[in-house]
Structures are given as structure tokens and as C-alpha cells.
Amino acid sequence: MQQAFWRKWSTSYLSLLQERGKWKTTRQNLQPGTMVLIKEDNAPPLKWPLGRVDSVITGGDGVSRVVVIRTAKALVRRAIARIAVLPIETKPVESRHLPTGGACSQQNA
């Protein structure tokens, strides 16, 4: 009975703990214009080239698999797993007006 319990527990409960959430959630496909870093195996992360997604190549299931990236030097084709998307906000920033005049400008006069 102990062996039956152990077998059931190890196959059912332990496998639930080791589930991979990567394939259970969907991520939004990349859009052209997204800024990315191109992962290079032989370079440290601070030396990875910066680029902008030029076009997206999707698989038969409609999921992005490969992107064409425009870098400073050339167009590069990379798998989605070999790039790092930069978290850049696209909200418009309010422009702030600097004060003119005041105590500093009166002292110089």
C-alpha cells in the first residue's frame, strides 16, 4: 500500500509542481518598430547589438517565430528566442516649460 501511495503521489502531485508555465500563457506577437537587443553567444550582454524590428515572420499557427532586425550595420534575421525586447513605454511625455527670468537672470544684468 505504501508503494502504491508513493507511485500515485510521485506521478500526480510531483508532476504538478514541475509544470512549465511558459507554454500555458500566450504572449503578444512582436510588432515592427519594437526596439530589441540581439543576443550574441560570444559577447557579454552590454555588447549585444541594438536594433529595431523591421518585419515579423509568423509560423503556420500565426505565432511569431523569426524577426528581421535593422541594426546600424545591416539587416539581421533572428529567431524570437535569440532577442531581448527592450521595455520602452510609448506614452507621450508632457513637455515642461522652464521658468524664464527670476533671481539668476536679474543678478547677471
Short mmCIF file of N, CA and C in Angstrom, two decimals:
data_model
loop_
_atom_site.label_atom_id
_atom_site.label_comp_id
_atom_site.label_asym_id
_atom_site.label_seq_id
_atom_site.Cartn_x
_atom_site.Cartn_y
_atom_site.Cartn_z
N MET A 1 0.83 -1.19 0.00
CA MET A 1 0.00 0.00 0.00
C MET A 1 0.88 1.26 0.00
N GLN A 2 1.98 1.22 0.73
CA GLN A 2 2.89 2.36 0.75
C GLN A 2 3.47 2.62 -0.63
N GLN A 3 3.85 1.57 -1.35
CA GLN A 3 4.40 1.73 -2.69
C GLN A 3 3.35 2.27 -3.65
N ALA A 4 2.11 1.84 -3.52
CA ALA A 4 1.03 2.35 -4.38
C ALA A 4 0.81 3.84 -4.12
N PHE A 5 0.82 4.21 -2.84
CA PHE A 5 0.66 5.62 -2.49
C PHE A 5 1.82 6.45 -3.05
N TRP A 6 3.05 5.98 -2.86
CA TRP A 6 4.23 6.69 -3.35
C TRP A 6 4.19 6.85 -4.87
N ARG A 7 3.83 5.80 -5.58
CA ARG A 7 3.77 5.86 -7.04
C ARG A 7 2.74 6.89 -7.49
N LYS A 8 1.55 6.84 -6.86
CA LYS A 8 0.49 7.78 -7.22
C LYS A 8 0.91 9.22 -6.90
N TRP A 9 1.49 9.43 -5.72
CA TRP A 9 1.91 10.76 -5.31
C TRP A 9 3.02 11.30 -6.20
N SER A 10 3.99 10.47 -6.52
CA SER A 10 5.12 10.95 -7.32
C SER A 10 4.72 11.22 -8.76
N THR A 11 3.79 10.48 -9.31
CA THR A 11 3.40 10.72 -10.70
C THR A 11 2.38 11.85 -10.82
N SER A 12 1.50 11.99 -9.84
CA SER A 12 0.46 13.03 -9.94
C SER A 12 0.89 14.35 -9.34
N TYR A 13 1.21 14.33 -8.06
CA TYR A 13 1.49 15.57 -7.35
C TYR A 13 2.82 16.20 -7.75
N LEU A 14 3.86 15.43 -7.82
CA LEU A 14 5.17 16.00 -8.16
C LEU A 14 5.20 16.55 -9.58
N SER A 15 4.51 15.92 -10.49
CA SER A 15 4.49 16.45 -11.86
C SER A 15 3.73 17.78 -11.93
N LEU A 16 2.76 17.99 -11.04
CA LEU A 16 2.07 19.29 -11.00
C LEU A 16 3.00 20.40 -10.53
N LEU A 17 3.91 20.07 -9.63
CA LEU A 17 4.85 21.07 -9.13
C LEU A 17 5.87 21.47 -10.18
N GLN A 18 6.13 20.60 -11.12
CA GLN A 18 7.16 20.84 -12.12
C GLN A 18 6.59 21.34 -13.45
N GLU A 19 5.33 21.72 -13.48
CA GLU A 19 4.73 22.20 -14.71
C GLU A 19 5.45 23.46 -15.19
N ARG A 20 5.54 23.59 -16.46
CA ARG A 20 6.18 24.76 -17.04
C ARG A 20 5.10 25.72 -17.51
N GLY A 21 5.14 26.90 -16.95
CA GLY A 21 4.14 27.91 -17.29
C GLY A 21 4.39 28.57 -18.63
N LYS A 22 5.56 28.35 -19.20
CA LYS A 22 5.94 29.01 -20.45
C LYS A 22 4.94 28.73 -21.57
N TRP A 23 4.47 27.52 -21.66
CA TRP A 23 3.59 27.15 -22.76
C TRP A 23 2.13 27.32 -22.42
N LYS A 24 1.81 27.73 -21.19
CA LYS A 24 0.42 27.89 -20.79
C LYS A 24 -0.08 29.31 -20.98
N THR A 25 0.83 30.27 -21.10
CA THR A 25 0.42 31.65 -21.29
C THR A 25 0.78 32.08 -22.71
N THR A 26 -0.06 32.91 -23.26
CA THR A 26 0.21 33.43 -24.60
C THR A 26 0.83 34.81 -24.48
N ARG A 27 1.76 35.09 -25.35
CA ARG A 27 2.40 36.40 -25.38
C ARG A 27 2.02 37.09 -26.67
N GLN A 28 1.98 38.40 -26.61
CA GLN A 28 1.63 39.19 -27.78
C GLN A 28 2.78 39.12 -28.80
N ASN A 29 2.44 38.98 -30.07
CA ASN A 29 3.45 38.94 -31.11
C ASN A 29 4.19 40.27 -31.19
N LEU A 30 5.43 40.22 -31.59
CA LEU A 30 6.22 41.44 -31.77
C LEU A 30 5.65 42.26 -32.92
N GLN A 31 5.79 43.55 -32.81
CA GLN A 31 5.33 44.46 -33.84
C GLN A 31 6.52 45.13 -34.49
N PRO A 32 6.45 45.46 -35.77
CA PRO A 32 7.53 46.22 -36.41
C PRO A 32 7.72 47.55 -35.68
N GLY A 33 8.98 47.93 -35.49
CA GLY A 33 9.31 49.15 -34.79
C GLY A 33 9.74 48.93 -33.35
N THR A 34 9.60 47.71 -32.84
CA THR A 34 10.00 47.40 -31.47
C THR A 34 11.52 47.39 -31.36
N MET A 35 12.05 48.02 -30.32
CA MET A 35 13.49 48.03 -30.08
C MET A 35 13.89 46.74 -29.37
N VAL A 36 14.97 46.10 -29.87
CA VAL A 36 15.42 44.84 -29.30
C VAL A 36 16.94 44.81 -29.20
N LEU A 37 17.44 43.92 -28.35
CA LEU A 37 18.86 43.59 -28.30
C LEU A 37 19.02 42.22 -28.93
N ILE A 38 20.06 42.05 -29.73
CA ILE A 38 20.32 40.77 -30.38
C ILE A 38 21.31 40.00 -29.51
N LYS A 39 20.87 38.86 -28.98
CA LYS A 39 21.72 38.06 -28.10
C LYS A 39 22.83 37.41 -28.89
N GLU A 40 24.05 37.62 -28.44
CA GLU A 40 25.23 37.01 -29.06
C GLU A 40 25.88 36.09 -28.04
N ASP A 41 26.21 34.85 -28.45
CA ASP A 41 26.78 33.88 -27.53
C ASP A 41 28.16 34.29 -27.03
N ASN A 42 28.96 34.88 -27.88
CA ASN A 42 30.35 35.17 -27.53
C ASN A 42 30.58 36.59 -27.05
N ALA A 43 29.52 37.29 -26.72
CA ALA A 43 29.66 38.67 -26.26
C ALA A 43 28.89 38.86 -24.95
N PRO A 44 29.40 39.71 -24.06
CA PRO A 44 28.65 40.00 -22.83
C PRO A 44 27.41 40.82 -23.16
N PRO A 45 26.38 40.79 -22.30
CA PRO A 45 25.13 41.50 -22.59
C PRO A 45 25.28 42.98 -22.89
N LEU A 46 26.27 43.66 -22.31
CA LEU A 46 26.44 45.08 -22.59
C LEU A 46 26.99 45.34 -23.99
N LYS A 47 27.44 44.31 -24.67
CA LYS A 47 27.98 44.44 -26.03
C LYS A 47 27.01 43.92 -27.10
N TRP A 48 25.80 43.48 -26.71
CA TRP A 48 24.84 42.98 -27.69
C TRP A 48 24.40 44.13 -28.60
N PRO A 49 24.28 43.87 -29.90
CA PRO A 49 23.85 44.92 -30.83
C PRO A 49 22.40 45.33 -30.60
N LEU A 50 22.15 46.60 -30.80
CA LEU A 50 20.81 47.17 -30.67
C LEU A 50 20.18 47.25 -32.05
N GLY A 51 18.90 47.00 -32.14
CA GLY A 51 18.23 47.08 -33.42
C GLY A 51 16.74 47.33 -33.27
N ARG A 52 16.10 47.55 -34.40
CA ARG A 52 14.65 47.78 -34.45
C ARG A 52 14.03 46.73 -35.36
N VAL A 53 12.93 46.13 -34.91
CA VAL A 53 12.26 45.10 -35.71
C VAL A 53 11.75 45.74 -37.00
N ASP A 54 12.18 45.17 -38.12
CA ASP A 54 11.78 45.66 -39.43
C ASP A 54 10.54 44.92 -39.91
N SER A 55 10.55 43.58 -39.78
CA SER A 55 9.38 42.78 -40.15
C SER A 55 9.35 41.52 -39.31
N VAL A 56 8.16 40.92 -39.22
CA VAL A 56 7.94 39.74 -38.41
C VAL A 56 7.51 38.60 -39.32
N ILE A 57 8.10 37.42 -39.12
CA ILE A 57 7.75 36.24 -39.90
C ILE A 57 7.04 35.28 -38.96
N THR A 58 5.79 34.97 -39.28
CA THR A 58 4.99 34.10 -38.42
C THR A 58 4.96 32.68 -38.97
N GLY A 59 4.70 31.74 -38.07
CA GLY A 59 4.56 30.34 -38.45
C GLY A 59 3.16 30.08 -38.95
N GLY A 60 2.89 28.83 -39.26
CA GLY A 60 1.57 28.45 -39.75
C GLY A 60 0.47 28.64 -38.73
N ASP A 61 0.82 28.69 -37.45
CA ASP A 61 -0.16 28.87 -36.39
C ASP A 61 -0.39 30.34 -36.04
N GLY A 62 0.27 31.24 -36.75
CA GLY A 62 0.09 32.67 -36.52
C GLY A 62 0.95 33.25 -35.42
N VAL A 63 1.87 32.47 -34.88
CA VAL A 63 2.76 32.92 -33.81
C VAL A 63 4.08 33.37 -34.42
N SER A 64 4.61 34.49 -33.93
CA SER A 64 5.89 35.00 -34.42
C SER A 64 6.99 34.01 -34.10
N ARG A 65 7.79 33.67 -35.10
CA ARG A 65 8.91 32.75 -34.90
C ARG A 65 10.26 33.42 -35.20
N VAL A 66 10.28 34.27 -36.22
CA VAL A 66 11.51 34.90 -36.69
C VAL A 66 11.22 36.37 -36.95
N VAL A 67 12.21 37.22 -36.69
CA VAL A 67 12.08 38.64 -37.00
C VAL A 67 13.27 39.10 -37.82
N VAL A 68 13.04 40.09 -38.64
CA VAL A 68 14.11 40.76 -39.38
C VAL A 68 14.37 42.06 -38.65
N ILE A 69 15.63 42.25 -38.24
CA ILE A 69 16.00 43.40 -37.41
C ILE A 69 16.94 44.30 -38.18
N ARG A 70 16.67 45.60 -38.14
CA ARG A 70 17.55 46.59 -38.76
C ARG A 70 18.50 47.12 -37.69
N THR A 71 19.79 46.85 -37.87
CA THR A 71 20.81 47.36 -36.95
C THR A 71 21.52 48.53 -37.63
N ALA A 72 22.53 49.06 -36.98
CA ALA A 72 23.28 50.18 -37.54
C ALA A 72 24.06 49.74 -38.78
N LYS A 73 24.39 48.45 -38.86
CA LYS A 73 25.22 47.98 -39.95
C LYS A 73 24.48 47.23 -41.05
N ALA A 74 23.44 46.47 -40.71
CA ALA A 74 22.79 45.62 -41.72
C ALA A 74 21.42 45.15 -41.23
N LEU A 75 20.74 44.41 -42.09
CA LEU A 75 19.52 43.70 -41.71
C LEU A 75 19.93 42.33 -41.22
N VAL A 76 19.37 41.91 -40.06
CA VAL A 76 19.72 40.64 -39.45
C VAL A 76 18.44 39.85 -39.24
N ARG A 77 18.48 38.57 -39.52
CA ARG A 77 17.33 37.69 -39.32
C ARG A 77 17.62 36.81 -38.11
N ARG A 78 16.74 36.86 -37.08
CA ARG A 78 16.96 36.10 -35.85
C ARG A 78 15.66 35.45 -35.37
N ALA A 79 15.82 34.35 -34.67
CA ALA A 79 14.68 33.70 -34.01
C ALA A 79 14.27 34.55 -32.81
N ILE A 80 13.01 34.46 -32.45
CA ILE A 80 12.48 35.23 -31.32
C ILE A 80 13.25 34.90 -30.04
N ALA A 81 13.65 33.64 -29.88
CA ALA A 81 14.36 33.23 -28.66
C ALA A 81 15.74 33.86 -28.57
N ARG A 82 16.29 34.38 -29.64
CA ARG A 82 17.63 34.94 -29.67
C ARG A 82 17.65 36.46 -29.58
N ILE A 83 16.53 37.06 -29.17
CA ILE A 83 16.48 38.52 -29.00
C ILE A 83 15.91 38.85 -27.62
N ALA A 84 16.18 40.05 -27.16
CA ALA A 84 15.62 40.56 -25.90
C ALA A 84 14.90 41.86 -26.21
N VAL A 85 13.61 41.88 -25.93
CA VAL A 85 12.79 43.07 -26.19
C VAL A 85 13.06 44.11 -25.11
N LEU A 86 13.29 45.34 -25.52
CA LEU A 86 13.53 46.42 -24.57
C LEU A 86 12.19 46.99 -24.10
N PRO A 87 12.02 47.16 -22.79
CA PRO A 87 10.75 47.67 -22.25
C PRO A 87 10.68 49.19 -22.38
N ILE A 88 10.20 49.65 -23.50
CA ILE A 88 10.11 51.09 -23.75
C ILE A 88 8.65 51.48 -23.76
N GLU A 89 8.31 52.49 -22.95
CA GLU A 89 6.93 52.97 -22.92
C GLU A 89 6.67 53.87 -24.11
N THR A 90 5.48 53.78 -24.65
CA THR A 90 5.14 54.58 -25.83
C THR A 90 4.16 55.70 -25.49
N LYS A 91 3.94 55.97 -24.21
CA LYS A 91 3.06 57.06 -23.82
C LYS A 91 3.71 58.39 -24.17
N PRO A 92 2.94 59.35 -24.65
CA PRO A 92 3.53 60.67 -24.92
C PRO A 92 3.94 61.35 -23.62
N VAL A 93 5.06 62.02 -23.66
CA VAL A 93 5.58 62.70 -22.49
C VAL A 93 5.17 64.16 -22.55
N GLU A 94 4.70 64.69 -21.42
CA GLU A 94 4.32 66.10 -21.36
C GLU A 94 5.57 66.96 -21.42
N SER A 95 5.52 68.00 -22.20
CA SER A 95 6.67 68.91 -22.22
C SER A 95 6.50 69.92 -21.09
N ARG A 96 7.57 70.16 -20.41
CA ARG A 96 7.52 71.12 -19.30
C ARG A 96 8.28 72.37 -19.72
N HIS A 97 7.71 73.49 -19.41
CA HIS A 97 8.35 74.76 -19.73
C HIS A 97 9.24 75.18 -18.58
N LEU A 98 10.46 75.53 -18.90
CA LEU A 98 11.38 76.01 -17.88
C LEU A 98 11.04 77.46 -17.56
N PRO A 99 11.19 77.82 -16.29
CA PRO A 99 10.89 79.22 -15.93
C PRO A 99 11.93 80.15 -16.54
N THR A 100 11.47 81.28 -16.96
CA THR A 100 12.38 82.29 -17.51
C THR A 100 12.44 83.46 -16.54
N GLY A 101 13.54 84.16 -16.58
CA GLY A 101 13.69 85.30 -15.69
C GLY A 101 14.01 84.84 -14.28
N GLY A 102 13.67 85.60 -13.31
CA GLY A 102 13.89 85.20 -11.94
C GLY A 102 15.16 85.80 -11.36
N ALA A 103 15.55 85.32 -10.21
CA ALA A 103 16.67 85.89 -9.46
C ALA A 103 18.00 85.72 -10.20
N CYS A 104 18.23 84.61 -10.84
CA CYS A 104 19.52 84.39 -11.52
C CYS A 104 19.71 85.35 -12.69
N SER A 105 18.67 85.60 -13.47
CA SER A 105 18.83 86.48 -14.62
C SER A 105 18.95 87.94 -14.16
N GLN A 106 18.39 88.31 -13.02
CA GLN A 106 18.50 89.67 -12.52
C GLN A 106 19.88 89.96 -11.98
N GLN A 107 20.54 88.91 -11.42
CA GLN A 107 21.89 89.09 -10.88
C GLN A 107 22.88 89.32 -11.99
N ASN A 108 22.73 88.67 -13.16
CA ASN A 108 23.66 88.81 -14.27
C ASN A 108 23.52 90.14 -14.98
N ALA A 109 22.39 90.81 -14.83
CA ALA A 109 22.15 92.05 -15.55
C ALA A 109 22.84 93.23 -14.95
#
